[in-house]
Coordinates of C-alpha atoms in Angstrom, one line a residue:
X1 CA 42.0 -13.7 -33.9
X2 CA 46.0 -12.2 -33.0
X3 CA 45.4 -9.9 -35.9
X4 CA 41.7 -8.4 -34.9
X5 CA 43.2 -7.9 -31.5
X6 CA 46.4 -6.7 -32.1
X7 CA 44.4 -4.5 -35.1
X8 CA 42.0 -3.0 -32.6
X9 CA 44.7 -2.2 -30.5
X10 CA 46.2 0.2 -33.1
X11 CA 43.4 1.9 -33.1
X12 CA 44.4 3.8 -29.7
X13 CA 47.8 4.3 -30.2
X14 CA 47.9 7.0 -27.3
X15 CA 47.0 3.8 -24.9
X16 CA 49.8 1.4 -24.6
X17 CA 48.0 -1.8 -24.4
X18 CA 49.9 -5.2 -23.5
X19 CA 49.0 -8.3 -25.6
X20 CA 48.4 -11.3 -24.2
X21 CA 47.0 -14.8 -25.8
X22 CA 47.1 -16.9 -23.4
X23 CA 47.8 -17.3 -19.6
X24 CA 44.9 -16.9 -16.7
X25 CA 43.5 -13.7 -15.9
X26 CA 45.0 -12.5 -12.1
X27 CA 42.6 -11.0 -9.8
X28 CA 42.7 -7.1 -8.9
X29 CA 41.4 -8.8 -5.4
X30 CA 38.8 -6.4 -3.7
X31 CA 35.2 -6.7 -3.7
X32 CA 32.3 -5.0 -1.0
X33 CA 33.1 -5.3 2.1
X34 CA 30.5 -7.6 4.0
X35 CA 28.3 -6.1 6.8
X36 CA 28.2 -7.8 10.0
X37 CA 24.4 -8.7 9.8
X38 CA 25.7 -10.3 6.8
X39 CA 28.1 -12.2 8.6
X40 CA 25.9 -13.0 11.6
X41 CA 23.4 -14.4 9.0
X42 CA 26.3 -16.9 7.1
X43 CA 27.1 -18.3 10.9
X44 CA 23.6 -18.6 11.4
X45 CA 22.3 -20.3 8.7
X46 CA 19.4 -22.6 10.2
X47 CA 17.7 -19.5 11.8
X48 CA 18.4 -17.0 8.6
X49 CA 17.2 -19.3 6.4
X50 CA 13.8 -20.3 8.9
X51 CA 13.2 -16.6 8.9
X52 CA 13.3 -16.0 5.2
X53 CA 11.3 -19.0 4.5
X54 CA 8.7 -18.0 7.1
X55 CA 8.4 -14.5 5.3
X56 CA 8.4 -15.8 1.8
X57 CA 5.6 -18.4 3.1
X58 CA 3.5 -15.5 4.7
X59 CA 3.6 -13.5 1.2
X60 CA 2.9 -16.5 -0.5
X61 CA -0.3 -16.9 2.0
X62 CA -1.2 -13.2 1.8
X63 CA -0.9 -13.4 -1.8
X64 CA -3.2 -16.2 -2.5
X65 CA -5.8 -14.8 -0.1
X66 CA -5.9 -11.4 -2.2
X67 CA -6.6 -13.2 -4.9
X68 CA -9.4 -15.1 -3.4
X69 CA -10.5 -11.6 -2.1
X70 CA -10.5 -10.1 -6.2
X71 CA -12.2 -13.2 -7.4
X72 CA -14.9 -12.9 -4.7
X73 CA -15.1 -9.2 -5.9
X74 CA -15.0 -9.6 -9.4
X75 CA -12.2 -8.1 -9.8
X76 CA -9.0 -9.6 -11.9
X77 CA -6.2 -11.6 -10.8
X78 CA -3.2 -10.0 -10.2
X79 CA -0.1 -11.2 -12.5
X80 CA 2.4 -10.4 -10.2
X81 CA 2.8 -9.3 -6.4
X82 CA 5.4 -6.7 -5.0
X83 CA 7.8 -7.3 -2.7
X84 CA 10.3 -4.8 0.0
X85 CA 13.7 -6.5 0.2
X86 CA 15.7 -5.3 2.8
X87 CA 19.5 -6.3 1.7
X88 CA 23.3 -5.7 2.3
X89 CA 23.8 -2.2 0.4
X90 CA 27.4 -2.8 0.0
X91 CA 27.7 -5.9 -1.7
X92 CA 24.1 -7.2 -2.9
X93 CA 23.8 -6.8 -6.6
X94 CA 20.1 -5.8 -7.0
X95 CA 20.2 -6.6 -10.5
X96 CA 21.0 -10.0 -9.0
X97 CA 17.2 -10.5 -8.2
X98 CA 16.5 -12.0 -11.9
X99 CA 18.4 -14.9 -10.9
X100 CA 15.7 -15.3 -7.7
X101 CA 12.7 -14.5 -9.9
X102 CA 12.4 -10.9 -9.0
X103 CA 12.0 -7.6 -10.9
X104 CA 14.0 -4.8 -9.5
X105 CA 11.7 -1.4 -9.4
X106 CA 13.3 0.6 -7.3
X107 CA 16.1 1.2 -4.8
X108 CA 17.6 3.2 -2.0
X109 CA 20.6 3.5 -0.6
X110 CA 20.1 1.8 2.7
X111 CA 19.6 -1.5 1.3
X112 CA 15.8 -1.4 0.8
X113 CA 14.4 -3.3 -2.7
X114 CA 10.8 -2.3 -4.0
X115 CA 10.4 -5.4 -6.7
X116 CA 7.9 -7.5 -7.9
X117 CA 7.3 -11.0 -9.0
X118 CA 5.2 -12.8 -11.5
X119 CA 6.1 -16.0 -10.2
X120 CA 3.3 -16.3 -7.1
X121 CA 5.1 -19.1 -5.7
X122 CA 8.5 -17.2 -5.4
X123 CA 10.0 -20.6 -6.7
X124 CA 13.4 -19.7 -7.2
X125 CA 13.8 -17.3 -3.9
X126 CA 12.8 -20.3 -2.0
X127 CA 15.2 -22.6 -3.9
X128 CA 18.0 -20.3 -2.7
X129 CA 17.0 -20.1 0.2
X130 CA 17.2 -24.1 0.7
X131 CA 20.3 -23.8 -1.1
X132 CA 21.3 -21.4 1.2
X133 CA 20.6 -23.2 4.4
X134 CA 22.3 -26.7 3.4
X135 CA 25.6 -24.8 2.3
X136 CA 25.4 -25.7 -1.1
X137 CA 26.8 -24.1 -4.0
X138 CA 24.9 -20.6 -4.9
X139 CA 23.0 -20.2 -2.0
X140 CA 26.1 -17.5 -0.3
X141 CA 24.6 -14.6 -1.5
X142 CA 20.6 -15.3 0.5
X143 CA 22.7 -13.8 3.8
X144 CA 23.3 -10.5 1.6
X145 CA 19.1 -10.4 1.5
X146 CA 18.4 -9.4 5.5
X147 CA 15.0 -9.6 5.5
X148 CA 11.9 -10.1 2.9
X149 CA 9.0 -7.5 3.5
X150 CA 4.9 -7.5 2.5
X151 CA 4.9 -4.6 0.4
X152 CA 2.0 -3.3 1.6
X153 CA 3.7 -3.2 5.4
X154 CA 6.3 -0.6 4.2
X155 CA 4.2 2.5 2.6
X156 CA 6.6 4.8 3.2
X157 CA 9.1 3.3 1.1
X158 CA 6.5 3.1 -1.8
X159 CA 5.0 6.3 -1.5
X160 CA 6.4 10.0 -1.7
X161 CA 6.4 11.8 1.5
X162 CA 3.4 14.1 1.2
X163 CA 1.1 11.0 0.3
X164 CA 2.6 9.6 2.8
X165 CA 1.6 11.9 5.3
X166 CA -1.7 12.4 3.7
X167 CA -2.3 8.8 3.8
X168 CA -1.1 8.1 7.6
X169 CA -0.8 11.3 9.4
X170 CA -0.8 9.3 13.0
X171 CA 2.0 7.4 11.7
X172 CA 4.1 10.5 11.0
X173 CA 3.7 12.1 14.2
X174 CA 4.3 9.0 15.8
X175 CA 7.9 8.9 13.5
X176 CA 8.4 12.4 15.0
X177 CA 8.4 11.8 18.4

């Protein structure tokens, strides 16, 4: 294993590289500085977590009572169910989202998460979020996630602006004023 390294190291002989076998790897320190509605939510676990859940229950509800709706209609059920995520933009990984279930679609830069989920029941959110709320291990990063959204409540982060304003004109004037 010495050899590959110290082989592949030969390969760039313009960058001097330091080799090292064994010893433990030391921390650049660093990382995204936390907002302070991240903060507030860590000290406030009971009443973060309560207002996740209560969100995550409501889509659940919503959810089922689409589906209802479709069957009622004929229509297909629907495999999976969109979601608006507001979180911390400097430190929340959105990729991080697999872990809770969630497939990223699309982002924006001031912490707002278009995504959808197959998983109806948004098992593993809400296991995070318990985790969360009784301080155990992996549960830290459910303060980075601010607040969980219906998707259809947020059309303006879905759509482009002239659908948007096509599709509620009394909203935009209202934005204006």
């Amino acid at each position: 294993m010495e050899k590959l390294m110290a082989g592949s190291s030969q390969k760039f002989p313009h960058i001097q590289l330091k080799l090292t076998t064994q010893g433990r790897a030391v921390s650049t320190g660093g990382g995204a500085k936390k907002n302070a509605f991240t903060i507030a939510n860590l000290n406030n676990r009971q009443a973060h977590g309560s207002k996740l859940k209560n969100s995550v229950e409501s889509l659940i509800f919503n959810w089922q009572k689409t589906q209802e709706e479709r069957e009622e209609g004929g229509k297909p059920p629907l495999k999976s169910q969109r979601i608006i995520l507001q979180i911390d933009p400097n430190c929340f990984n959105p990729e991080g989202l697999k872990a809770y279930g969630i497939e990223l679609i699309a982002d924006t830069e001031d912490g707002f998460i278009i995504s959808a989920s197959a998983d109806l029941e948004l098992s593993e959110l809400q296991k995070k979020i318990e985790k969360f709320i009784k301080e155990q291990h992996g549960g830290n990063t459910v303060a980075q996630i601010w607040e969980i959204i219906d998707g259809k409540k947020k059309p303006e982060l879905i759509l482009s602006p002239s659908l948007y304003t096509e599709l509620y004109p009394s909203s935009v004037t209202l934005r204006n004023k």
